[in-house]
Amino acid sequence: MATAHEGKPPADIFQEVFDEISPLIGKRKNFTNVTNNFFAKKLITKIEINQIESEKNLNDDERGQRIADLLVEKLDDENEDSAQCLLKICDVFESKKVNNEPLRRLGANMREQLSSPSKEQKPAKSMWQKLDSTKESDAGYNATQNSKQKDKESGDEETDGPAEVPPEWSYDKKIADCHNYEDKDFSEDLVEGIEYLLLPATDTENEAVMYYLEQSTEGLVTKIKIDGLTIYTGCYGKKKAIVINTAPGKNTQGPVYAAIITTKLLDKVKSIKYIIAMGVCFGKNPEKQKLGDVIISTMICDFVCTRKGVWETYRQGGDYKVKDEIVKEFTSGSSIEIPEIQHEFKVSKGPIITTPSLIDDPDVKKELFEKRSDALAGEMEGAGVMAAIEYAPKRAESLDVIVIKGIGDWGDGNKKATEGWKPIAARAAAHYVHAVLDK
């Protein structure tokens, strides 16, 4: 339903700048960025964007007109709040992600017109108008704030801006440089009685886990060759453990290799009872979470298995519940205090999404969390490990699997804002697991 407004109708405000907006939106360098942001705010659909992109030989003006026409229809829709729709359009034009000065000016101008009452009905200035130099009315101000609040709650707010500097958390050089490994070929007696399998993925994640393995074992780590793989055994805290990284190269990242390696180790080491996938995840909401915070999985949500339609991708993977016993064992506190760097990381538990690929796109990220709104983070290995368990039916009941990872970025492609945080996030997770197993 269109909202009554004291000034010009929102559709009229937009129509006045229609001819200026169209060629700006239609420029190829702006088109994808602007339409992705319109889609994120539910102003247009992917189907509509794809249909326009499929039209050959459109010039910039024509391409932009197609999008502008869709926005006019949205503003004229009786079932829509037209003022709210126009504010969303202004938000996109003024966004740092779009970063286009002519569009920014047009957005600011439309916002001001929307907030200004008509001359015939000009009321006395409200407190907001007196205090706010942008001269937003109460209605305009509240609509803007509500729009921003909804973005925050959905985890879709912008994370542009100054990067958060990671703390300096140095390794003890004596431990980090030790690498005093005893090389062995595999035999069952070398792994007899070992119950913990620790699965970092990348080299960065593996480095953090190996540091605590070497610290606990006082350098007496055994390096074992097993069917082309290399595993390391020793103590992790007070527990005997096997460490193997599932993705030593970028071409081996993800659930497939995690499943293969887990299956291989379960076949060779009959004593394994606990499997912990450790490392780095992407966070959901920078307003409620911080880089380096540790997420403990209570559910692993499989977004690996999907069906791709013409216009939409459908999730077909299931949810794997993490056993209450292991969740309880690893939920020992709500934070980790690191005295040597005077830093504290929050620890949270909840569902974690597993995807088959790295997520560096805010629209893709938003879609994932819309499908699983209670999830706290996303990563790439958990569902693969769970799938491996299903192929060990005789042992499935006796195996506990959990994902414990630190937030290293926000999955939005803004690498500059999170630069240097992945090693810290990996170490936060490794440190936390070590602290629990050291009791």
Coordinates of C-alpha atoms in Angstrom, one line a residue:
M1 CA 0.0 0.0 0.0
A2 CA 1.3 3.5 -0.9
T3 CA 2.0 5.5 2.2
A4 CA 0.4 9.0 2.4
H5 CA 3.0 11.7 2.3
E6 CA 2.8 15.4 3.0
G7 CA 5.2 16.3 0.2
K8 CA 5.4 15.1 -3.4
P9 CA 4.4 11.5 -4.0
P10 CA 7.6 9.3 -4.1
A11 CA 6.9 8.1 -7.7
D12 CA 6.7 11.7 -8.9
I13 CA 10.1 12.5 -7.2
F14 CA 11.7 9.6 -9.0
Q15 CA 10.0 10.4 -12.3
E16 CA 11.6 13.9 -12.2
V17 CA 15.1 12.5 -12.4
F18 CA 14.2 9.4 -14.5
D19 CA 16.1 10.7 -17.6
E20 CA 19.2 11.5 -15.6
I21 CA 19.2 8.2 -13.7
S22 CA 18.7 5.9 -16.7
P23 CA 22.1 6.3 -18.5
L24 CA 23.9 6.3 -15.2
I25 CA 22.4 3.0 -14.1
G26 CA 22.8 1.6 -17.6
K27 CA 26.6 2.1 -17.8
R28 CA 28.2 -1.3 -17.8
K29 CA 30.6 -0.4 -15.0
N30 CA 27.7 0.7 -12.8
F31 CA 25.0 -1.8 -13.9
T32 CA 26.0 -4.9 -12.1
N33 CA 26.9 -3.1 -8.9
V34 CA 23.7 -1.1 -8.8
T35 CA 21.4 -4.0 -9.7
N36 CA 23.0 -6.3 -7.2
N37 CA 22.3 -3.7 -4.5
F38 CA 18.7 -3.3 -5.7
F39 CA 18.3 -7.0 -5.5
A40 CA 19.7 -7.1 -2.0
K41 CA 17.1 -4.6 -0.9
K42 CA 14.3 -6.6 -2.7
L43 CA 13.6 -3.8 -5.2
I44 CA 14.1 -6.0 -8.2
T45 CA 14.5 -9.8 -8.7
K46 CA 17.3 -11.8 -10.2
I47 CA 14.9 -12.9 -13.0
E48 CA 14.2 -9.3 -14.0
I49 CA 18.0 -8.5 -14.0
N50 CA 18.8 -11.6 -16.1
Q51 CA 16.0 -10.8 -18.6
I52 CA 17.5 -7.4 -19.2
E53 CA 21.0 -8.7 -19.5
S54 CA 19.8 -11.2 -22.1
E55 CA 18.5 -8.5 -24.4
K56 CA 21.3 -7.9 -26.9
N57 CA 22.3 -4.6 -28.4
L58 CA 20.9 -2.4 -25.6
N59 CA 22.8 0.9 -25.2
D60 CA 23.5 2.3 -21.8
D61 CA 20.3 4.5 -21.8
E62 CA 18.0 1.7 -22.8
R63 CA 19.5 -0.7 -20.3
G64 CA 19.1 1.8 -17.5
Q65 CA 15.5 2.6 -18.6
R66 CA 14.6 -1.0 -18.2
I67 CA 15.7 -0.9 -14.6
A68 CA 14.2 2.5 -13.9
D69 CA 10.8 1.3 -15.3
L70 CA 10.9 -1.6 -12.8
L71 CA 11.5 0.9 -10.0
V72 CA 8.6 3.1 -11.1
E73 CA 6.3 0.0 -11.0
K74 CA 7.5 -0.7 -7.5
L75 CA 6.8 2.8 -6.4
D76 CA 3.3 2.7 -8.0
D77 CA 2.5 -0.7 -6.4
E78 CA -0.5 -0.2 -4.1
N79 CA 0.8 -3.1 -1.9
E80 CA 4.2 -1.4 -1.3
D81 CA 5.2 1.4 1.0
S82 CA 6.3 3.9 -1.7
A83 CA 8.3 6.2 0.7
Q84 CA 10.2 3.2 2.0
C85 CA 10.9 2.0 -1.5
L86 CA 12.3 5.4 -2.5
L87 CA 14.5 5.5 0.6
K88 CA 15.9 2.2 -0.3
I89 CA 16.7 3.5 -3.8
C90 CA 18.4 6.5 -2.2
D91 CA 20.4 4.2 0.1
V92 CA 21.7 2.3 -3.0
F93 CA 22.6 5.5 -4.9
E94 CA 24.4 6.9 -1.8
S95 CA 26.1 3.6 -0.9
K96 CA 29.9 3.3 -0.7
K97 CA 29.6 0.1 -2.6
V98 CA 28.1 1.9 -5.6
N99 CA 30.6 4.7 -5.2
N100 CA 29.2 7.0 -8.0
E101 CA 29.1 10.7 -7.3
P102 CA 26.3 11.7 -9.8
L103 CA 24.1 8.9 -8.4
R104 CA 25.0 9.9 -4.9
R105 CA 23.9 13.5 -5.5
L106 CA 20.6 12.3 -7.1
G107 CA 19.9 10.0 -4.2
A108 CA 20.6 12.8 -1.7
N109 CA 18.3 15.2 -3.6
M110 CA 15.4 12.7 -3.7
R111 CA 15.8 11.9 0.0
E112 CA 15.6 15.7 0.8
Q113 CA 12.5 16.1 -1.4
L114 CA 10.9 13.1 0.3
S115 CA 11.6 14.5 3.7
S116 CA 10.4 18.1 2.8
P117 CA 6.6 18.8 3.3
S118 CA 4.8 20.6 0.5
K119 CA 4.5 24.4 0.7
E120 CA 0.7 24.2 1.1
Q121 CA 1.0 22.0 4.2
K122 CA 4.3 23.2 5.7
P123 CA 4.2 22.4 9.4
A124 CA 6.4 23.8 12.2
K125 CA 9.8 22.2 12.3
S126 CA 10.0 19.1 14.5
M127 CA 12.8 18.5 17.0
W128 CA 14.5 16.2 14.5
Q129 CA 14.4 18.9 11.8
K130 CA 15.8 21.5 14.2
L131 CA 18.7 19.2 15.3
D132 CA 19.5 17.4 12.0
S133 CA 21.3 19.5 9.3
T134 CA 20.1 17.1 6.6
K135 CA 16.5 18.3 7.4
E136 CA 14.9 14.9 7.4
S137 CA 11.4 14.8 8.7
D138 CA 10.3 12.4 11.5
A139 CA 8.8 10.1 8.8
G140 CA 11.9 10.2 6.6
Y141 CA 14.3 9.9 9.5
N142 CA 12.5 6.9 11.0
A143 CA 12.1 5.2 7.7
T144 CA 15.8 5.6 7.0
Q145 CA 16.7 4.2 10.5
N146 CA 14.3 1.3 10.1
S147 CA 15.8 0.4 6.8
K148 CA 19.3 0.5 8.2
Q149 CA 18.2 -1.6 11.3
K150 CA 16.7 -4.3 9.0
D151 CA 20.0 -4.5 7.1
K152 CA 21.9 -4.9 10.4
E153 CA 19.6 -7.6 11.6
S154 CA 20.0 -9.5 8.4
G155 CA 23.8 -9.2 8.4
D156 CA 23.6 -7.2 5.1
E157 CA 24.9 -3.9 6.4
E158 CA 28.0 -2.5 4.7
T159 CA 31.3 -3.4 6.2
D160 CA 33.2 -0.8 4.2
G161 CA 35.4 1.6 6.1
P162 CA 38.6 1.5 8.1
A163 CA 40.0 -2.0 8.6
E164 CA 40.1 -3.3 12.1
V165 CA 43.7 -3.9 13.0
P166 CA 44.4 -7.4 14.3
P167 CA 46.2 -7.8 17.6
E168 CA 49.9 -8.8 17.5
W169 CA 49.8 -12.4 18.7
S170 CA 53.3 -13.8 18.2
Y171 CA 54.2 -17.5 18.5
D172 CA 56.9 -18.5 20.9
K173 CA 59.8 -18.8 18.5
K174 CA 61.4 -21.8 20.3
I175 CA 58.2 -23.8 19.8
A176 CA 57.3 -22.5 16.3
D177 CA 60.8 -23.2 14.9
C178 CA 61.2 -26.6 16.6
H179 CA 59.8 -29.1 14.1
N180 CA 61.6 -31.9 15.8
Y181 CA 59.6 -34.6 14.1
E182 CA 60.3 -38.3 14.2
D183 CA 59.6 -39.7 10.7
K184 CA 57.8 -43.1 10.6
D185 CA 56.0 -45.2 8.1
F186 CA 52.4 -46.1 9.2
S187 CA 51.8 -49.0 11.5
E188 CA 48.8 -49.6 13.7
D189 CA 50.8 -49.5 16.9
L190 CA 51.9 -45.8 16.2
V191 CA 48.2 -44.6 16.4
E192 CA 46.9 -47.2 18.9
G193 CA 44.5 -45.6 21.4
I194 CA 44.4 -42.1 19.8
E195 CA 40.8 -40.9 20.0
Y196 CA 41.0 -37.3 18.7
L197 CA 41.3 -36.4 15.0
L198 CA 42.0 -32.7 14.4
L199 CA 41.2 -31.4 10.9
P200 CA 42.5 -27.9 10.0
A201 CA 42.1 -27.2 6.3
T202 CA 44.5 -24.6 5.0
D203 CA 48.2 -24.2 5.7
T204 CA 47.4 -21.1 7.9
E205 CA 45.0 -23.2 9.9
N206 CA 47.4 -26.1 10.2
E207 CA 50.2 -23.9 11.4
A208 CA 48.0 -22.7 14.4
V209 CA 47.0 -26.3 15.3
M210 CA 50.6 -27.7 14.9
Y211 CA 51.9 -24.9 17.2
Y212 CA 49.8 -26.2 20.1
L213 CA 50.5 -29.9 19.2
E214 CA 54.3 -29.1 19.5
Q215 CA 53.8 -27.1 22.7
S216 CA 51.9 -29.9 24.4
T217 CA 54.2 -32.7 23.1
E218 CA 57.3 -30.6 23.9
G219 CA 58.6 -31.1 20.4
L220 CA 58.3 -34.9 20.4
V221 CA 55.8 -35.0 17.4
T222 CA 55.7 -38.1 15.2
K223 CA 55.3 -37.6 11.5
I224 CA 53.7 -40.6 9.8
K225 CA 53.3 -41.3 6.1
I226 CA 50.1 -43.1 5.3
D227 CA 49.0 -43.8 1.7
G228 CA 50.4 -40.6 0.3
L229 CA 49.2 -38.5 3.2
T230 CA 51.1 -37.1 6.1
I231 CA 49.7 -37.1 9.6
Y232 CA 51.2 -35.9 12.8
T233 CA 50.6 -37.4 16.2
G234 CA 51.3 -36.1 19.7
C235 CA 49.4 -34.5 22.6
Y236 CA 47.0 -31.7 22.2
G237 CA 46.6 -30.4 25.7
K238 CA 46.3 -33.6 27.7
K239 CA 44.8 -35.7 24.9
K240 CA 46.6 -37.8 22.3
A241 CA 45.6 -36.5 18.9
I242 CA 46.2 -36.9 15.1
V243 CA 46.5 -33.7 13.0
I244 CA 46.2 -33.6 9.3
N245 CA 45.3 -30.6 7.1
T246 CA 42.6 -31.4 4.5
A247 CA 43.5 -28.5 2.1
P248 CA 47.3 -28.0 1.7
G249 CA 46.6 -26.5 -1.7
K250 CA 43.8 -24.1 -2.9
N251 CA 42.7 -26.9 -5.3
T252 CA 42.0 -29.2 -2.4
Q253 CA 39.8 -26.8 -0.3
G254 CA 36.2 -27.8 0.5
P255 CA 34.0 -30.7 1.6
V256 CA 35.1 -33.3 -1.0
Y257 CA 38.7 -33.5 0.2
A258 CA 37.6 -33.2 3.8
A259 CA 35.4 -36.2 3.3
I260 CA 38.0 -38.3 1.5
I261 CA 40.7 -37.7 4.1
T262 CA 38.3 -38.3 7.0
T263 CA 37.2 -41.6 5.4
K264 CA 40.8 -42.6 4.9
L265 CA 41.8 -41.9 8.6
L266 CA 38.7 -43.7 9.9
D267 CA 39.6 -46.7 7.9
K268 CA 43.2 -46.7 9.2
V269 CA 42.7 -45.6 12.8
K270 CA 40.0 -47.6 14.5
S271 CA 40.3 -45.8 17.9
I272 CA 39.2 -42.4 16.7
K273 CA 36.1 -41.2 18.6
Y274 CA 36.2 -37.4 18.2
I275 CA 36.6 -35.4 15.0
I276 CA 37.2 -31.6 15.3
A277 CA 37.2 -29.5 12.1
M278 CA 39.2 -26.4 13.1
G279 CA 40.2 -23.2 11.4
V280 CA 38.5 -20.1 9.9
C281 CA 34.9 -19.3 9.0
F282 CA 33.1 -16.2 7.7
G283 CA 30.9 -14.4 10.1
K284 CA 27.2 -13.4 9.7
N285 CA 26.9 -10.0 11.2
P286 CA 29.7 -7.6 12.1
E287 CA 27.3 -5.6 14.3
K288 CA 26.8 -8.6 16.7
Q289 CA 30.1 -10.5 16.1
K290 CA 33.8 -9.6 16.0
L291 CA 36.7 -10.8 14.0
G292 CA 38.4 -13.6 15.8
D293 CA 35.3 -14.7 17.7
V294 CA 35.0 -18.5 18.0
I295 CA 31.9 -20.3 16.7
I296 CA 31.1 -23.8 18.0
S297 CA 28.7 -25.8 15.8
T298 CA 25.5 -27.2 17.2
M299 CA 24.3 -28.0 13.7
I300 CA 26.1 -28.4 10.4
C301 CA 23.9 -27.2 7.5
D302 CA 24.8 -28.7 4.2
F303 CA 24.6 -26.2 1.3
V304 CA 26.9 -28.3 -0.8
C305 CA 24.2 -30.4 -2.4
T306 CA 22.0 -28.1 -4.5
R307 CA 19.8 -28.1 -7.6
K308 CA 20.3 -25.3 -10.0
G309 CA 17.2 -24.1 -11.9
V310 CA 17.1 -21.6 -14.7
W311 CA 16.6 -18.7 -12.3
E312 CA 17.2 -20.0 -8.8
T313 CA 19.3 -22.5 -6.9
Y314 CA 17.5 -24.9 -4.5
R315 CA 19.1 -26.4 -1.4
Q316 CA 19.0 -30.2 -1.3
G317 CA 21.5 -30.9 1.5
G318 CA 20.3 -31.8 5.0
D319 CA 21.2 -30.6 8.5
Y320 CA 23.6 -32.7 10.7
K321 CA 22.9 -32.3 14.4
V322 CA 26.1 -32.2 16.5
K323 CA 25.7 -34.5 19.5
D324 CA 24.9 -32.7 22.7
E325 CA 27.7 -34.4 24.6
I326 CA 30.5 -33.0 22.5
V327 CA 28.9 -29.5 22.3
K328 CA 28.7 -29.5 26.1
E329 CA 32.3 -30.6 26.4
F330 CA 33.5 -27.8 24.2
T331 CA 31.2 -25.1 25.6
S332 CA 33.4 -24.3 28.6
G333 CA 32.9 -20.5 28.6
S334 CA 31.5 -17.5 26.8
S335 CA 34.9 -16.0 25.9
I336 CA 38.7 -16.7 25.6
E337 CA 41.0 -14.3 27.4
I338 CA 44.5 -13.9 25.9
P339 CA 46.5 -12.1 28.6
E340 CA 49.7 -11.7 26.5
I341 CA 47.9 -9.6 23.9
Q342 CA 45.3 -8.1 26.3
H343 CA 42.5 -9.3 24.0
E344 CA 39.3 -11.3 24.5
F345 CA 37.4 -13.4 21.9
K346 CA 33.8 -14.2 22.4
V347 CA 32.7 -17.8 22.1
S348 CA 29.2 -18.6 20.6
K349 CA 27.4 -21.8 19.7
G350 CA 24.9 -22.4 17.0
P351 CA 24.3 -23.7 13.4
I352 CA 27.1 -23.4 10.9
I353 CA 26.6 -23.4 7.1
T354 CA 28.9 -25.5 4.9
T355 CA 29.3 -24.3 1.3
P356 CA 31.3 -25.9 -1.6
S357 CA 33.2 -22.8 -2.4
L358 CA 34.6 -19.6 -0.8
I359 CA 32.0 -16.9 -0.3
D360 CA 33.1 -13.4 -1.3
D361 CA 29.8 -11.9 -2.4
P362 CA 27.3 -10.1 -0.1
D363 CA 24.3 -11.2 -2.2
V364 CA 25.3 -14.8 -2.1
K365 CA 26.0 -14.6 1.7
K366 CA 22.6 -12.9 2.2
E367 CA 20.8 -15.7 0.3
L368 CA 22.5 -18.3 2.5
F369 CA 21.5 -16.7 5.7
E370 CA 18.0 -16.1 4.5
K371 CA 17.6 -19.8 3.9
R372 CA 19.1 -20.6 7.3
S373 CA 18.5 -17.5 9.4
D374 CA 19.7 -19.1 12.7
A375 CA 23.1 -19.9 11.4
L376 CA 26.0 -17.9 12.9
A377 CA 28.7 -18.5 10.3
G378 CA 29.8 -20.3 7.2
E379 CA 32.7 -22.6 6.2
M380 CA 33.7 -25.3 3.7
E381 CA 34.5 -28.6 5.4
G382 CA 31.9 -29.6 8.0
A383 CA 29.4 -31.3 5.8
G384 CA 32.1 -33.3 4.1
V385 CA 33.3 -34.6 7.4
M386 CA 29.7 -35.5 8.4
A387 CA 29.2 -37.3 5.0
A388 CA 32.3 -39.4 5.8
I389 CA 30.7 -40.5 9.0
E390 CA 27.6 -41.7 7.2
Y391 CA 29.9 -44.1 5.2
A392 CA 31.2 -45.6 8.4
P393 CA 27.8 -47.1 9.5
K394 CA 29.3 -49.5 12.0
R395 CA 31.1 -46.7 13.8
A396 CA 28.7 -43.7 13.3
E397 CA 27.1 -44.1 16.7
S398 CA 30.4 -44.0 18.5
L399 CA 31.8 -41.0 16.6
D400 CA 31.4 -37.3 17.6
V401 CA 32.0 -34.6 15.1
I402 CA 32.1 -30.8 15.8
V403 CA 33.2 -27.7 13.8
I404 CA 35.1 -25.0 15.9
K405 CA 36.3 -22.0 13.9
G406 CA 37.3 -18.4 14.3
I407 CA 35.7 -15.6 12.3
G408 CA 38.3 -14.4 9.7
D409 CA 36.2 -12.3 7.4
W410 CA 32.5 -11.4 6.6
G411 CA 32.1 -13.3 3.3
D412 CA 31.4 -10.0 1.5
G413 CA 34.5 -9.6 -0.6
N414 CA 35.9 -6.7 1.4
K415 CA 39.3 -8.2 2.0
K416 CA 40.9 -4.9 3.0
A417 CA 38.7 -4.5 6.0
T418 CA 39.7 -7.9 7.4
E419 CA 43.3 -8.1 6.3
G420 CA 45.5 -10.0 8.6
W421 CA 42.7 -11.6 10.6
K422 CA 42.6 -15.2 9.2
P423 CA 45.8 -16.3 11.1
I424 CA 44.4 -14.7 14.3
A425 CA 41.0 -16.4 13.8
A426 CA 42.7 -19.8 13.1
R427 CA 44.8 -19.4 16.2
A428 CA 41.8 -18.3 18.4
A429 CA 40.0 -21.6 17.4
A430 CA 43.2 -23.7 17.9
H431 CA 43.9 -22.0 21.3
Y432 CA 40.3 -22.6 22.5
V433 CA 40.3 -26.3 21.6
H434 CA 43.7 -26.7 23.2
A435 CA 42.4 -25.0 26.4
V436 CA 39.5 -27.4 26.6
L437 CA 41.6 -30.6 25.9
D438 CA 44.2 -29.4 28.4
K439 CA 41.8 -29.8 31.4

